[in-house]
PDB file of C-alpha atoms in Angstrom:
ATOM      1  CA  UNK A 682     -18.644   9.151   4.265  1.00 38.00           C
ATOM      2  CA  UNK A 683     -18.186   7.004   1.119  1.00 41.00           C
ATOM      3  CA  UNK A 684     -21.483   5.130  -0.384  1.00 40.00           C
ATOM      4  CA  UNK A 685     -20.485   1.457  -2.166  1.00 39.00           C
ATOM      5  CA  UNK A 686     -22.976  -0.210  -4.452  1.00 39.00           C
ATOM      6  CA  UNK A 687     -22.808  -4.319  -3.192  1.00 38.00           C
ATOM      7  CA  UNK A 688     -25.069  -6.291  -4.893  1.00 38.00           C
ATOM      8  CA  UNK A 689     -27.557  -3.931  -5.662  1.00 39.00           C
ATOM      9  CA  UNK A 690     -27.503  -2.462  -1.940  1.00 39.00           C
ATOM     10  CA  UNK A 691     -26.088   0.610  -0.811  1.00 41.00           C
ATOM     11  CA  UNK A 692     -23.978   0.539   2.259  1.00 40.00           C
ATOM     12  CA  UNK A 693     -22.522   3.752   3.849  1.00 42.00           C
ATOM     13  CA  UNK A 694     -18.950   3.469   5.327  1.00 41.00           C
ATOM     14  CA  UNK A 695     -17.100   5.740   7.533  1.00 43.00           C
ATOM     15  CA  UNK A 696     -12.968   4.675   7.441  1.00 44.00           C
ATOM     16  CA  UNK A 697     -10.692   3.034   5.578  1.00 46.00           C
ATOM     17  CA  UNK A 698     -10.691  -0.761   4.504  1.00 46.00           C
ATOM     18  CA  UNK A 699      -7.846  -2.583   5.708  1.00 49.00           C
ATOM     19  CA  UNK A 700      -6.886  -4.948   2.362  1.00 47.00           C
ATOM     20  CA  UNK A 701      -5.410  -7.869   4.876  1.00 50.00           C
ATOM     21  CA  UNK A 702      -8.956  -8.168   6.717  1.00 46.00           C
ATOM     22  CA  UNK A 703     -10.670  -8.227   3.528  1.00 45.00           C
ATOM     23  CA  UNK A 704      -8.767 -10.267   1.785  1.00 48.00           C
ATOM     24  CA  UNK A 705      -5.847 -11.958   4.197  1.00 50.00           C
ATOM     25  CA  UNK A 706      -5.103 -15.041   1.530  1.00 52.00           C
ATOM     26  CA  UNK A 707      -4.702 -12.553  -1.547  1.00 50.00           C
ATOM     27  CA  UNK A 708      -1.032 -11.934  -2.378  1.00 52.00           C
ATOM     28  CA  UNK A 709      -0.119  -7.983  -1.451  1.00 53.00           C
ATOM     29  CA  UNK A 710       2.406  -8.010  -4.849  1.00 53.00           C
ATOM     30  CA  UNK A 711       2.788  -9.374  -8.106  1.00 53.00           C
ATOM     31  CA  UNK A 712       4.039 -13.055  -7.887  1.00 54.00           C
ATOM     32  CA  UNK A 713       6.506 -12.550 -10.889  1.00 55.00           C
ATOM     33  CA  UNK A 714       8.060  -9.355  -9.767  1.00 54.00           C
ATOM     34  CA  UNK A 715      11.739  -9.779  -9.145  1.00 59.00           C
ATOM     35  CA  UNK A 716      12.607  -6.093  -9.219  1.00 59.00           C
ATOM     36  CA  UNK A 717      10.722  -4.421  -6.426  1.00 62.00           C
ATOM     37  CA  UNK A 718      11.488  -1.461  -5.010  1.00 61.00           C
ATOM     38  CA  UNK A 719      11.049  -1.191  -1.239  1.00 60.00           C
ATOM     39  CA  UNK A 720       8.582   1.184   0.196  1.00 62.00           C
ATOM     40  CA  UNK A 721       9.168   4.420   0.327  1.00 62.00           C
ATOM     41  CA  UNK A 722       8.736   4.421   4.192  1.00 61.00           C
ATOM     42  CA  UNK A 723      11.925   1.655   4.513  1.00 61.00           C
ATOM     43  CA  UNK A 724      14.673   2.746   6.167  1.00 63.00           C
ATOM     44  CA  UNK A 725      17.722  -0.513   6.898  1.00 66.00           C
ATOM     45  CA  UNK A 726      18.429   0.306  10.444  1.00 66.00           C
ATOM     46  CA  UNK A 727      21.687   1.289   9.795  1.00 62.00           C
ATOM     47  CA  UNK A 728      20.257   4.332   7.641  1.00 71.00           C
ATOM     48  CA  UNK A 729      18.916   5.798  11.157  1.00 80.00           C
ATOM     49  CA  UNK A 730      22.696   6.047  12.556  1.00 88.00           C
ATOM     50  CA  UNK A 731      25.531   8.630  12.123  1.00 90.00           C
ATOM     51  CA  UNK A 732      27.553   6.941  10.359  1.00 92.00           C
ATOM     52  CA  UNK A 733      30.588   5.323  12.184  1.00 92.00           C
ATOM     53  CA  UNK A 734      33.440   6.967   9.770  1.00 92.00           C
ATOM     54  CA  UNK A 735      32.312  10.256  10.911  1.00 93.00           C
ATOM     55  CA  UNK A 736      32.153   9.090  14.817  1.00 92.00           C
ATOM     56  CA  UNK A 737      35.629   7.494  14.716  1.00 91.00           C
ATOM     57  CA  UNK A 738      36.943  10.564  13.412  1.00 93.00           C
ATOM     58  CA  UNK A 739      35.789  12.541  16.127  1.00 92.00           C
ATOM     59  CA  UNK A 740      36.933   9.964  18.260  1.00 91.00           C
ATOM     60  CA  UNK A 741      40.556   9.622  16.997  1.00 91.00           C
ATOM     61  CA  UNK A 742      40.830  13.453  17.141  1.00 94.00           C
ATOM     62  CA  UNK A 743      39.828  13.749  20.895  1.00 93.00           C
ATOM     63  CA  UNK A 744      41.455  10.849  21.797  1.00 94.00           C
ATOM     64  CA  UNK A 745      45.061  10.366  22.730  1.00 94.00           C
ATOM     65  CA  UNK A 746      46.968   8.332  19.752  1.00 91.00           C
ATOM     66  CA  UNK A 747      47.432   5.415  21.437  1.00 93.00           C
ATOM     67  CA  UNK A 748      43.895   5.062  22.697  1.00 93.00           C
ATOM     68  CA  UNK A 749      41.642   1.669  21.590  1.00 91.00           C
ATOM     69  CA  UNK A 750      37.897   1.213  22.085  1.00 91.00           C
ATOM     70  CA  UNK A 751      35.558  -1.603  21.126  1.00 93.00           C
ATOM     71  CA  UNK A 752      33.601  -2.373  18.215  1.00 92.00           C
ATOM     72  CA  UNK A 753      31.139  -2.536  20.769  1.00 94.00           C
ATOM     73  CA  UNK A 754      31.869   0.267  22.300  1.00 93.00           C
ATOM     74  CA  UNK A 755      31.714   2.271  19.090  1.00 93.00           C
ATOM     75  CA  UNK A 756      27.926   0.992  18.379  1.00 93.00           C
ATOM     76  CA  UNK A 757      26.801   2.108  21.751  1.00 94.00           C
ATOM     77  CA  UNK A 758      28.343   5.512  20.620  1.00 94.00           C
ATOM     78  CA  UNK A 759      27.003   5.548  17.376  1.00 94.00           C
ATOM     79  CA  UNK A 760      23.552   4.920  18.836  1.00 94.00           C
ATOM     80  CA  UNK A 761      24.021   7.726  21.294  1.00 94.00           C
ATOM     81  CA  UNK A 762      24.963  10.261  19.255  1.00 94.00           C
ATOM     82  CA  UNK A 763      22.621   9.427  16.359  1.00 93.00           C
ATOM     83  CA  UNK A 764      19.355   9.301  19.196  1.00 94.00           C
ATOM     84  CA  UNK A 765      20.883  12.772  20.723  1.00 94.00           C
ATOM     85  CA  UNK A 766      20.885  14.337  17.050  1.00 94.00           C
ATOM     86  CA  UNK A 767      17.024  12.983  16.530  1.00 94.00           C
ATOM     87  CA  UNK A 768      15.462  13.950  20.187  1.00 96.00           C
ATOM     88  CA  UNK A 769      17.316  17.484  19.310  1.00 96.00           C
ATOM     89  CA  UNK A 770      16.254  17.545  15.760  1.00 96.00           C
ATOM     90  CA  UNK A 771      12.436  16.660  16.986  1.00 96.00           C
ATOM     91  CA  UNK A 772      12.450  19.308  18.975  1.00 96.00           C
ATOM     92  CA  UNK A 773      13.627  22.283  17.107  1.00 96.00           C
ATOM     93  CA  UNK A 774      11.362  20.989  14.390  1.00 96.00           C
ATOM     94  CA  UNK A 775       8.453  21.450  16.462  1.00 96.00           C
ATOM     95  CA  UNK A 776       9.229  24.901  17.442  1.00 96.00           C
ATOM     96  CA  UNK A 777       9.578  25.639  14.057  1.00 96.00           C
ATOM     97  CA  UNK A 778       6.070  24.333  12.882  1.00 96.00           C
ATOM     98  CA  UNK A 779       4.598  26.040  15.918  1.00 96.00           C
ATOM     99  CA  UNK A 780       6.009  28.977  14.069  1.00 96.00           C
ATOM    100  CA  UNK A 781       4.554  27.825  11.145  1.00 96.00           C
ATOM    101  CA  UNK A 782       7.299  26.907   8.979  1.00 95.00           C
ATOM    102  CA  UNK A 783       8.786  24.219   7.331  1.00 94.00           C
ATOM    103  CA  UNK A 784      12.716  24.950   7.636  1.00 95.00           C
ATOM    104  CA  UNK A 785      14.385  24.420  10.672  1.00 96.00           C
ATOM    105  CA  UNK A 786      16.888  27.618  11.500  1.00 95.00           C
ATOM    106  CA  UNK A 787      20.134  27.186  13.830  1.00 94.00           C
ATOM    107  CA  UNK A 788      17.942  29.711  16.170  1.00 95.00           C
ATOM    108  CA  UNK A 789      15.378  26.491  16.880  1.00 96.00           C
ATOM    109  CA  UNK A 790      17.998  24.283  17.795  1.00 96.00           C
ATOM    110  CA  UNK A 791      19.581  26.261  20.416  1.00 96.00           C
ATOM    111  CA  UNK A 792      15.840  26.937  21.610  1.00 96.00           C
ATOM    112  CA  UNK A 793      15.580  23.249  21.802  1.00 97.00           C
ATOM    113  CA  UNK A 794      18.935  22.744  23.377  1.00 96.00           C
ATOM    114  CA  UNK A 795      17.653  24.811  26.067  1.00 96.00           C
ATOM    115  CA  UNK A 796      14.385  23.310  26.587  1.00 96.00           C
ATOM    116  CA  UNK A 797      15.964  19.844  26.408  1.00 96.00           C
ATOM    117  CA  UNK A 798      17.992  21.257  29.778  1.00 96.00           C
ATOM    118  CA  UNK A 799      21.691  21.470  27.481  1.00 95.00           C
ATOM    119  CA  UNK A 800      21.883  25.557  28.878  1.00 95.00           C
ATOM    120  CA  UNK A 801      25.600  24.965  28.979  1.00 96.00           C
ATOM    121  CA  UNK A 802      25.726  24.657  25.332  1.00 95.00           C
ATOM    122  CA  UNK A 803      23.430  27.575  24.781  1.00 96.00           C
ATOM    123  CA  UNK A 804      26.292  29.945  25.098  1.00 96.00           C
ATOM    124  CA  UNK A 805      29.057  28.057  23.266  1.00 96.00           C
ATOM    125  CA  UNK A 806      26.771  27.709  20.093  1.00 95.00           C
ATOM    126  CA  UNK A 807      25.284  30.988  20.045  1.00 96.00           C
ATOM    127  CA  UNK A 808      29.103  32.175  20.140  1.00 96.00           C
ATOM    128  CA  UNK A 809      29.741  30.463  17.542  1.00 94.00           C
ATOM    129  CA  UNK A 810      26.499  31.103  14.977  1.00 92.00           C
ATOM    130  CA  UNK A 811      27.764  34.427  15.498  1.00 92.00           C
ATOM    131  CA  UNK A 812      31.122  33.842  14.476  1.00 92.00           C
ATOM    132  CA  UNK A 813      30.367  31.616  11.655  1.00 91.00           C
ATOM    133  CA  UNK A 814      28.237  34.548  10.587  1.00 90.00           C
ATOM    134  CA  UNK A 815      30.235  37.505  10.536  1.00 90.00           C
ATOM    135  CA  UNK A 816      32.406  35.412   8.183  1.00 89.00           C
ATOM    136  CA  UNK A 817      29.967  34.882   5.614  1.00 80.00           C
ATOM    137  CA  UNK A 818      29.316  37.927   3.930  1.00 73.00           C
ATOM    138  CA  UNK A 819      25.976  36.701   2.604  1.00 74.00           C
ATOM    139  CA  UNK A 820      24.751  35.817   6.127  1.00 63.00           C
ATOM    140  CA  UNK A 821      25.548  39.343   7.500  1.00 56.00           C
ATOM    141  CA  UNK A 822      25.626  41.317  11.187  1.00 52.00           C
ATOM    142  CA  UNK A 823      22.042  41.299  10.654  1.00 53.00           C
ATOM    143  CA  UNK A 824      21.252  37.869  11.133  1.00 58.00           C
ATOM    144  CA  UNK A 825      23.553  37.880  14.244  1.00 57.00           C
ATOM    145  CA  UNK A 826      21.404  37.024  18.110  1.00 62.00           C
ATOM    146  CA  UNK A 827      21.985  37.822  21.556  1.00 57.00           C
TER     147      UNK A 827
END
């Protein structure tokens, strides 16, 4: 609870003041500023997409050679892949705060693979972890799951 001293009375508020509903008419910046930096909470939308050079790579390798596909197309893509990677990426970070930590490990993300109902990937990427693993000697057999 914070006290404020108005006029010589003492009023007791529980919240947060809302600046717009206090003062709506007041400007929220400094008229002269020409150089303002954007919050730190923007994001452009195009900064919450994969970002298309990587996708039409993938594309033109899977693809046969002679194969075309919209710009449209392509955006639909783009958004696909880039909402997959976020509900995936939601998940495994949740598992890893129930866990109490902060870092997300490859184990959490085939965890949420699975509980996202992708058990046909479960496999193939454990497979690989491992592999990718035993190469690097600072990784070690130890760090290797069944």
């Amino acid at each position: 609870m914070v006290m404020y001293a108005v006029l010589g009375m003492r009023i007791a508020f529980a919240g947060t003041i809302n600046p717009m509903s206090v003062a709506p008419n007041l400007p929220t910046s400094n008229v002269g500023d020409q150089n303002q930096a954007p919050p730190q909470d923007f994001r452009r939308e195009t900064d919450l997409y994969m970002p298309m050079t990587n996708i039409v790579r993938v594309l033109r390798r899977e693809l046969p050679p002679h194969a075309k596909i919209s710009d449209d197309a392509m955006e639909i893509i783009q958004e696909c892949v880039s909402e997959f990677i976020s509900i995936v990426t939601s998940e495994a970070n949740e598992k890893a705060h129930r866990e109490y930590r902060k870092t997300i490990h490859p184990e959490d993300v085939i965890a949420a693979m699975s509980s996202l109902g992708f058990d046909n990937y479960v496999e193939p990427l454990t497979v690989y972890l491992n592999k990718y693993r035993a190469e690097d000697p600072e990784r070690g057999a130890s760090m290797q799951i069944q």
